[in-house]
Coordinates of C-alpha atoms and ligand atoms in Angstrom, one line a residue:
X4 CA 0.0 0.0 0.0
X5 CA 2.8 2.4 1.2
X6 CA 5.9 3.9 -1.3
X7 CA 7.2 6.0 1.1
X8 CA 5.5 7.7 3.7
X9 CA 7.7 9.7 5.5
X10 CA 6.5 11.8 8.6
X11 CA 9.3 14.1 9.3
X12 CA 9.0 16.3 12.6
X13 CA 10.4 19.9 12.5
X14 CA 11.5 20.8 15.6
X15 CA 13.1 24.5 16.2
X16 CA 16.7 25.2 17.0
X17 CA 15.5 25.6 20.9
X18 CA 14.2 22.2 20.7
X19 CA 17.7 20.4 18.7
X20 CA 19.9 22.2 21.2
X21 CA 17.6 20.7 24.6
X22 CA 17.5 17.2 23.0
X23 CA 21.8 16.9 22.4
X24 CA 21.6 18.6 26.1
X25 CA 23.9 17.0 28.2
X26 CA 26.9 18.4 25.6
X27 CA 29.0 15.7 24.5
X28 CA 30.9 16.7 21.6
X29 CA 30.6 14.8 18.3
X30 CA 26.7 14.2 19.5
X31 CA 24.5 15.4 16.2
X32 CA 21.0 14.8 14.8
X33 CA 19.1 16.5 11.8
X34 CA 16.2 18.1 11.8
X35 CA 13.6 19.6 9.4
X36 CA 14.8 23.4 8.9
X37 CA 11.3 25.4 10.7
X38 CA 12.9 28.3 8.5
X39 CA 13.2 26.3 5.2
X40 CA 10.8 23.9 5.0
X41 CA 12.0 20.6 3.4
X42 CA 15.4 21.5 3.9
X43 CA 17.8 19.6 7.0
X44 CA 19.9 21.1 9.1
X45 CA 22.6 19.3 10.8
X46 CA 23.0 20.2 14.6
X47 CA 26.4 19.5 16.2
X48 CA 27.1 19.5 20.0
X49 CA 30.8 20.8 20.2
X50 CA 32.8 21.8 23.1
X51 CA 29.8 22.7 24.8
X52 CA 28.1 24.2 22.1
X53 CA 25.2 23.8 19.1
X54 CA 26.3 24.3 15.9
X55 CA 23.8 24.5 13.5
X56 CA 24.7 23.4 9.6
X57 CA 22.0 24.3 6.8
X58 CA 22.2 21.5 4.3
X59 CA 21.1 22.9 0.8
X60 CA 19.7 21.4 -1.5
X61 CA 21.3 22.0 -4.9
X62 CA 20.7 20.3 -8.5
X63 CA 19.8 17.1 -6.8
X64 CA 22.3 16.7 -4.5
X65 CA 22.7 18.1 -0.6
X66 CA 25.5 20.1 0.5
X67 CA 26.5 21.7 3.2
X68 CA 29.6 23.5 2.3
X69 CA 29.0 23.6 -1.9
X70 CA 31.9 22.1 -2.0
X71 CA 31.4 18.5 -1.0
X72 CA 27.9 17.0 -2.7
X73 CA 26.2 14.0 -1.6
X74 CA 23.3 11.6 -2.8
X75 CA 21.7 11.4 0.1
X76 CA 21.2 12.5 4.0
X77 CA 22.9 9.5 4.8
X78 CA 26.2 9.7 2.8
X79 CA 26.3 13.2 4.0
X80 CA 26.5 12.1 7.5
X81 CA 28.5 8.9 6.6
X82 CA 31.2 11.6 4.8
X83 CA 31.5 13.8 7.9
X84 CA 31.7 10.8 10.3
X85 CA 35.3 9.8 9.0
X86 CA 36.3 13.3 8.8
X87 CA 35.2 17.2 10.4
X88 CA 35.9 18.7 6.7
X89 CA 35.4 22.2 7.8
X90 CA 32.9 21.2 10.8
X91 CA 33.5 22.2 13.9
X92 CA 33.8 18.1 14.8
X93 CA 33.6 15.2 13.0
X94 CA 30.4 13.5 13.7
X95 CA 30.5 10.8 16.1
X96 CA 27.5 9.8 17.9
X97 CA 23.8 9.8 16.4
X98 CA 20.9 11.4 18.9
X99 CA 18.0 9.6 17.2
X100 CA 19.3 6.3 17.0
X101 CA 18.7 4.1 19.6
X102 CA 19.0 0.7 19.9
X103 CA 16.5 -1.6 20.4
X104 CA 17.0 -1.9 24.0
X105 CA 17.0 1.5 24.8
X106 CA 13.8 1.8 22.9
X107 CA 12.4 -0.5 24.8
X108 CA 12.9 0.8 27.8
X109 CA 11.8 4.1 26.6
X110 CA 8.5 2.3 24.9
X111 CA 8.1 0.7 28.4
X112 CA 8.4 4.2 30.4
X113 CA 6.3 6.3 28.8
X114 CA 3.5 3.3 28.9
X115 CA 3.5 2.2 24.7
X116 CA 5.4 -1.2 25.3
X117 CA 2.7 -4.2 25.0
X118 CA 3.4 -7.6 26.4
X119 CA 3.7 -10.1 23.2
X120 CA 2.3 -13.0 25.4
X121 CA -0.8 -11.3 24.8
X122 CA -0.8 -10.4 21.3
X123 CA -2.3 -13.4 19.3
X124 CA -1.4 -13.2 15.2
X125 CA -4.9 -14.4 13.7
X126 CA -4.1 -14.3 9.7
X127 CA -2.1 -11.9 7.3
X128 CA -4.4 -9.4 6.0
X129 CA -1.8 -7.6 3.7
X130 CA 1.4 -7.3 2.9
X131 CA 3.3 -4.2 3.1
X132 CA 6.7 -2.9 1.6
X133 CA 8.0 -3.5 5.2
X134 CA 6.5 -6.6 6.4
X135 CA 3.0 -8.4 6.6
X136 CA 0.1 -6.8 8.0
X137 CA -1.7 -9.3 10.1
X138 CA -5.1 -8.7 11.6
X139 CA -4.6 -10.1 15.4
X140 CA -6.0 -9.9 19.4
X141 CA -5.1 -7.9 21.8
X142 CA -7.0 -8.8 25.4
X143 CA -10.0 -9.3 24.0
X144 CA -9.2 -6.4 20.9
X145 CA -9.6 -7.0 17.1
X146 CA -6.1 -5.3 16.3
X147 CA -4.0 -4.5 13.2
X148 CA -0.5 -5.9 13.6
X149 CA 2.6 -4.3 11.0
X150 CA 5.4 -7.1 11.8
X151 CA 9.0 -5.8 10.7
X152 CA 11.6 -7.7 11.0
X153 CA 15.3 -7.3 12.8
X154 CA 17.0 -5.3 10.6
X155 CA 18.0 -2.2 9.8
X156 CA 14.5 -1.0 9.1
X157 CA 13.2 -1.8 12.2
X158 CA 15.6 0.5 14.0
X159 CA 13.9 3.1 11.4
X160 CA 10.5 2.1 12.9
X161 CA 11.4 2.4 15.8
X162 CA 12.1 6.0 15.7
X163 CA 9.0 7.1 14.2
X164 CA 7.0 4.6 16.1
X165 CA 8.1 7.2 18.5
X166 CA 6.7 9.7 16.7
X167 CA 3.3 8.2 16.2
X168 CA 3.1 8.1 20.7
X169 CA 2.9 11.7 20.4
X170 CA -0.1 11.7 17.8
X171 CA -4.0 11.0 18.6
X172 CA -6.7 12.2 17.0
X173 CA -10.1 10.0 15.8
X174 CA -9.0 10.5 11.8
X175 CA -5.8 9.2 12.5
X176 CA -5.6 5.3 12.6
X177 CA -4.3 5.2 16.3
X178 CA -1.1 3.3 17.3
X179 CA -1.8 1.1 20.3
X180 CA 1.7 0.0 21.4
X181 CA 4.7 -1.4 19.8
X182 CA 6.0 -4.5 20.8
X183 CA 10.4 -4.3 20.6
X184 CA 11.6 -8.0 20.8
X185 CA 14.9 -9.0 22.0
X186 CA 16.2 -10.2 18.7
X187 CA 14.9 -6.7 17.8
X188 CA 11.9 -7.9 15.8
X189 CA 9.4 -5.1 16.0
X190 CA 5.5 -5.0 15.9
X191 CA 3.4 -2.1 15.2
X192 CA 0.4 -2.5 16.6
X193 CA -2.8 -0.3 15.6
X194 CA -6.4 -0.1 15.7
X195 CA -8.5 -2.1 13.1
X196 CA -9.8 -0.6 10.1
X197 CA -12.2 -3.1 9.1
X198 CA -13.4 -1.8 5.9
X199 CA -9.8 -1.7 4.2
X200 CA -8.4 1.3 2.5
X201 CA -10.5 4.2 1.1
X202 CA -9.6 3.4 -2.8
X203 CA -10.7 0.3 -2.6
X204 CA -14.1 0.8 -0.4
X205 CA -15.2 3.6 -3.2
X206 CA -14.4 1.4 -6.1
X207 CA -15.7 -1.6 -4.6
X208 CA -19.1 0.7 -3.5
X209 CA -19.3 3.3 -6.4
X210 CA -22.1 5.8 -7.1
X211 CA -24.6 3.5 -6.6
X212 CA -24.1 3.3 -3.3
X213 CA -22.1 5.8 -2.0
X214 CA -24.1 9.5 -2.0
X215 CA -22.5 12.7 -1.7
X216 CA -23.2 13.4 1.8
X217 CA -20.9 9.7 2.5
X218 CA -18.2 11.3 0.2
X219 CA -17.9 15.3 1.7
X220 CA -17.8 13.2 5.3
X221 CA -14.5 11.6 4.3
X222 CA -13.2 14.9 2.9
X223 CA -14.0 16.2 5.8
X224 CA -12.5 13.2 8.3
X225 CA -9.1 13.4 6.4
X226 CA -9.1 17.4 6.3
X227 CA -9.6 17.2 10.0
X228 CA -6.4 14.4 10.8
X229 CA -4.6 17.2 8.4
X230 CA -5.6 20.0 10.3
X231 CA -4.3 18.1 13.2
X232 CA -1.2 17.0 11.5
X233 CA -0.8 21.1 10.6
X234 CA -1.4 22.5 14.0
X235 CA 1.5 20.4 15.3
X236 CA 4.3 20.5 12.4
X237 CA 4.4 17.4 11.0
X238 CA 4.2 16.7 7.6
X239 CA 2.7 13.1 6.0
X240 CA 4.7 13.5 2.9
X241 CA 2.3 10.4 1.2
X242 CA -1.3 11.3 1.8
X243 CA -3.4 9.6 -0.7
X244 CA -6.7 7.5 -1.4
X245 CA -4.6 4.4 -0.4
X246 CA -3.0 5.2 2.5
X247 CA -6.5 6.3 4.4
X248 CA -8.4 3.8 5.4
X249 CA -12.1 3.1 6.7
X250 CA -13.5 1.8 10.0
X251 CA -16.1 -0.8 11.0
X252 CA -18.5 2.9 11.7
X253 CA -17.3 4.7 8.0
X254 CA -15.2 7.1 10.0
X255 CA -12.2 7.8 7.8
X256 CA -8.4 7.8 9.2
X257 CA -5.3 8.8 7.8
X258 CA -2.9 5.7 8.3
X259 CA 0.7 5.3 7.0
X260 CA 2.1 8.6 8.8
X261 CA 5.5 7.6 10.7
X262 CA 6.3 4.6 8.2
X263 CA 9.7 5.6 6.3
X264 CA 12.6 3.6 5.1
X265 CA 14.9 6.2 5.8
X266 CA 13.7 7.9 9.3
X267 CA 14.6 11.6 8.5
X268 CA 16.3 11.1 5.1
X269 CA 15.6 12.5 1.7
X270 CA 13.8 10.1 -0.6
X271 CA 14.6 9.4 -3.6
X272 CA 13.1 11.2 -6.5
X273 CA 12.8 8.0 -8.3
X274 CA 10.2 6.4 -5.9
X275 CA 8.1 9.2 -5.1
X276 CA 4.1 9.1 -6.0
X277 CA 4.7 11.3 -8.5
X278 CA 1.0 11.7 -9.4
X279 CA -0.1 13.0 -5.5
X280 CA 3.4 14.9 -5.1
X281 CA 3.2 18.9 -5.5
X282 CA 5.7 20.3 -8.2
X283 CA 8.1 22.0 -5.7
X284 CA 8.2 18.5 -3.8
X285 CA 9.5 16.6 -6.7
X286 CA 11.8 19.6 -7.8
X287 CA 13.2 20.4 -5.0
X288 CA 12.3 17.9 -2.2
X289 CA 10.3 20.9 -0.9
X290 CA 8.4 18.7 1.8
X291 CA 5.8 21.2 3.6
X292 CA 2.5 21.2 5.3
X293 CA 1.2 22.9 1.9
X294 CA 2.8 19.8 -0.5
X295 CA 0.7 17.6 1.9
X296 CA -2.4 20.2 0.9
X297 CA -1.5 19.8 -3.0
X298 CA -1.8 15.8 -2.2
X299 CA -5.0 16.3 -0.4
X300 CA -6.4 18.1 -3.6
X301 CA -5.8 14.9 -5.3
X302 CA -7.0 12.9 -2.8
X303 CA -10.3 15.1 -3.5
X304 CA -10.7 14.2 -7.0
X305 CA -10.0 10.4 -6.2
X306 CA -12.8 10.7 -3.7
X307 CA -15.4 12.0 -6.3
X308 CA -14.2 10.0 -8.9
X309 CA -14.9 6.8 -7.0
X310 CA -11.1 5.4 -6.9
X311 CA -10.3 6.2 -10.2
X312 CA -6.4 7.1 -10.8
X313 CA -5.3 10.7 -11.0
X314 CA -4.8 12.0 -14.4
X315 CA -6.5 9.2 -16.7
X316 CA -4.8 9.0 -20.5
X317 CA -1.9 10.9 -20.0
X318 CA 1.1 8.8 -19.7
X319 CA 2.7 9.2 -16.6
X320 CA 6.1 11.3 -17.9
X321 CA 3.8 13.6 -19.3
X322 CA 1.8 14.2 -16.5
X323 CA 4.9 16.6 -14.5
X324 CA 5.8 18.3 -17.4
X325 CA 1.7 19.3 -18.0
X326 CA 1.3 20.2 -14.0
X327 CA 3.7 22.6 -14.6
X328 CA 2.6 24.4 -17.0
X329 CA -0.1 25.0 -15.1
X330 CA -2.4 21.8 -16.5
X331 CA -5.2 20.9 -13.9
X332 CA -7.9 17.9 -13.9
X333 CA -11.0 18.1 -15.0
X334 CA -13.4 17.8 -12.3
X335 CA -14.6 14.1 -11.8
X336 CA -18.2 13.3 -13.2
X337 CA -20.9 14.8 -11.1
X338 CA -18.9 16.2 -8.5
X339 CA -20.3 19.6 -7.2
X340 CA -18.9 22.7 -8.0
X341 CA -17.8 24.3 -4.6
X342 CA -15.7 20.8 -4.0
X343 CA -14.1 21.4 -7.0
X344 CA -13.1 24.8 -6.7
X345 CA -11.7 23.8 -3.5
X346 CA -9.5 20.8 -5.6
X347 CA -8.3 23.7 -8.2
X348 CA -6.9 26.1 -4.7
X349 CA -5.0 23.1 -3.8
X350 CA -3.3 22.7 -6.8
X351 CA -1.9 26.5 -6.8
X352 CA 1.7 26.3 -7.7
X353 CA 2.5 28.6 -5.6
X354 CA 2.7 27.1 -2.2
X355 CA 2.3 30.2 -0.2
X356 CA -1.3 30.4 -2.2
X357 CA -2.2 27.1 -1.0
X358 CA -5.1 27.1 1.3
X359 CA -4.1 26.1 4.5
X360 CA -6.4 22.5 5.8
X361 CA -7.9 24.6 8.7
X362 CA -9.4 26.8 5.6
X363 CA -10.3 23.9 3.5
X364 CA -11.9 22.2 6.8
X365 CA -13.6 25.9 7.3
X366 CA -15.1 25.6 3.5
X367 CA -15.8 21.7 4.1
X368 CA -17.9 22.3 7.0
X369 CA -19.9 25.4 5.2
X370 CA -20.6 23.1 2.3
X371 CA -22.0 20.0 4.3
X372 CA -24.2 22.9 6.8
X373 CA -25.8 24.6 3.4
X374 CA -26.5 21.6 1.9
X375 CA -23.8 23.1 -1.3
X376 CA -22.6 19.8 -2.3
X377 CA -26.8 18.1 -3.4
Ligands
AMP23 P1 0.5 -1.2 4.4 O1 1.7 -2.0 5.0 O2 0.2 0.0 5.1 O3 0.8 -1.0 3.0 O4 -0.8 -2.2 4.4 C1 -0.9 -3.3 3.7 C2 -2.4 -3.8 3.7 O5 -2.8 -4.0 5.1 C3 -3.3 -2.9 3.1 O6 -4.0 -3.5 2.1 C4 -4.3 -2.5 4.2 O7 -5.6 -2.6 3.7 C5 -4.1 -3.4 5.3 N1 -4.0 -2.7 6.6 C6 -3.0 -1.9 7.0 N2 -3.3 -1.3 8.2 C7 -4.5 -1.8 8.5 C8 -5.4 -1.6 9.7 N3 -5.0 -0.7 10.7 N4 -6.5 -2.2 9.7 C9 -6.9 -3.0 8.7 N5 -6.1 -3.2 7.6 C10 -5.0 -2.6 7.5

């Protein structure tokens, strides 16, 4: 279901320089620039001091000094692990990376940390890039079960498991606990989401079925987990049709938020959803609150058009080159003119134009109370 969905945290200077607090020089994380979004900066803790490095992104590559360019955030750090070059340190010890006991005891502490003699695995219900998806029990609780196993990517998980603790809301599908096993096997565990994922419920349902009042509620429920997500700096980076899925009740909820292959690395280009990323995110990486509202635009139209793919019959090189020139979908068969207006803001490409999602919730709401969208 998932390419990439990357949930990257920006935290402010203030915060970097508490979290490499006691000073131990050589000590660094990166972190989402607040001042640049969807650029890093490298924080160093140095003879008592945070140095702060803006890593710019330039033609594809990241540099910190324009002098040395790298692929990726990791050969970056790899790079200026063997040597300072021009840094006030070398880089010697990671903050975010913990091993898997420390995460446990920290999963433990703060209460996430289940007990696995209680989690029963029923039967796989999917299988994801990372692992299989198994639907299990949890005391007595139907449970969704992501099983990753010991490797490098469950170190990964474990950091933005860490992440999702710090995120509830009802249109978010809600972690439960994570279960860190000695061998370092690692199990997400979340609530249930009997109907499946969104694409598939409105292709499987149609118009038929599924009125207009049914499809402005889960524009709604997803606006609302964005408006969340907004309020509290974190960016989804893969919001679309197939990564929200439905509950037993119809309710909505964004899932897939906190699942990366890289925690806090730059994808690559290559892999991105090309079709649901804004322009200035496949550009430039440009990974912002307002790409996620360019996504949620096409989210939109794959809501009225019942789960059909974004931008039928135009082959899928042509379909970046068209977008920025300023090419827009047409809006999806019977779909009512004040939701498609709201599609069309979305897809300004100018981010600063971009509606915020506490707007778009705003308009949402208005449409559903005057009846708009009959
Ligand atoms: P993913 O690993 O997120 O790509 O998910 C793979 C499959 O598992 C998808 O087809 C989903 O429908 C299913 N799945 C993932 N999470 C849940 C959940 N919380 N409840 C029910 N099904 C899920």
């Amino acid at each position: 279901m998932t390419n990439c969905s990357p949930l990257i945290q920006v935290i402010t200077r203030e915060q970097a320089e508490r979290l490499l607090y006691p000073p131990e020089t050589g000590l660094f994380l990166v972190r989402e620039s607040t001042n640049y979004p969807g650029d890093y900066t490298l924080c160093v803790s140095c003879d008592g001091k945070v140095e702060h490095y803006r890593i710019i992104y330039h033609n594809g590559k990241l540099t910190i000094d324009e002098e040395e360019y790298f692929e990726n955030l990791m050969q970056l750090v790899e790079h200026y692990t063997k040597d300072a070059d021009g840094l006030c340190t070398r880089l010697i010890k990671p903050k975010l990376m913990e091993g898997t006991v420390a995460a446990q005891d920290e999963f433990s502490r703060s209460g996430w940390a289940l007990n696995r003699k209680e989690l029963k695995l029923i039967q796989a219900i999917g299988k994801g890039e990372f692992g299989d998806v198994m639907v299990g029990d949890y005391r007595g609780t139907k449970v969704a079960v992501k099983c990753i196993k010991n490797d490098a990517t469950a170190q990964a998980f474990i950091a933005e498991a860490s992440v999702m603790t710090q995120l509830r809301h009802n249109n978010l599908v809600q972690l439960l606990g994570v279960i860190v096993e000695e061998r370092g096997s690692l199990y997400i565990v979340t609530e249930y989401m009997a109907k499946g994922s969104l694409v598939d419920y409105l292709r499987s349902r149609g118009r038929t079925v599924l009125g207009g009042d049914c499809l402005l509620k889960f524009s709604l429920d997803v606006c609302e987990a964005m408006e969340y997500l907004e309020a509290n700096n974190f960016v989804h980076r893969d919001l679309a049709a197939r990564n929200v899925l439905v509950s037993d009740d119809n309710i909505a909820k964004v899932s897939d938020f906190g699942l990366t292959k890289e925690a806090s690395s730059i994808q690559d280009t290559a892999k991105l959803p090309v079709k649901w990323t804004s322009p200035e995110a496949l550009r430039e990486k440009r990974f912002s609150t307002k790409s996620d509202v360019w996504s949620y635009g096409i989210l939109l139209w794959e809501i009225y058009s019942f789960g059909r793919v974004p931008y039928p019959r135009i082959p899928l090189k042509e379909v970046v080159p068209r977008v920025e020139k300023g090419y827009k979908m047409d809006a999806p068969d019977g779909c009512p003119p004040v939701v498609y207006d709201l599609m069309k803001q979305c897809w300004t490409l100018d981010p600063v134009v971009r509606p915020s999602f506490r707007m778009l919730r705003e308009k949402l709401q208005h449409i559903r109370a005057k009846e708009l969208y009959l």
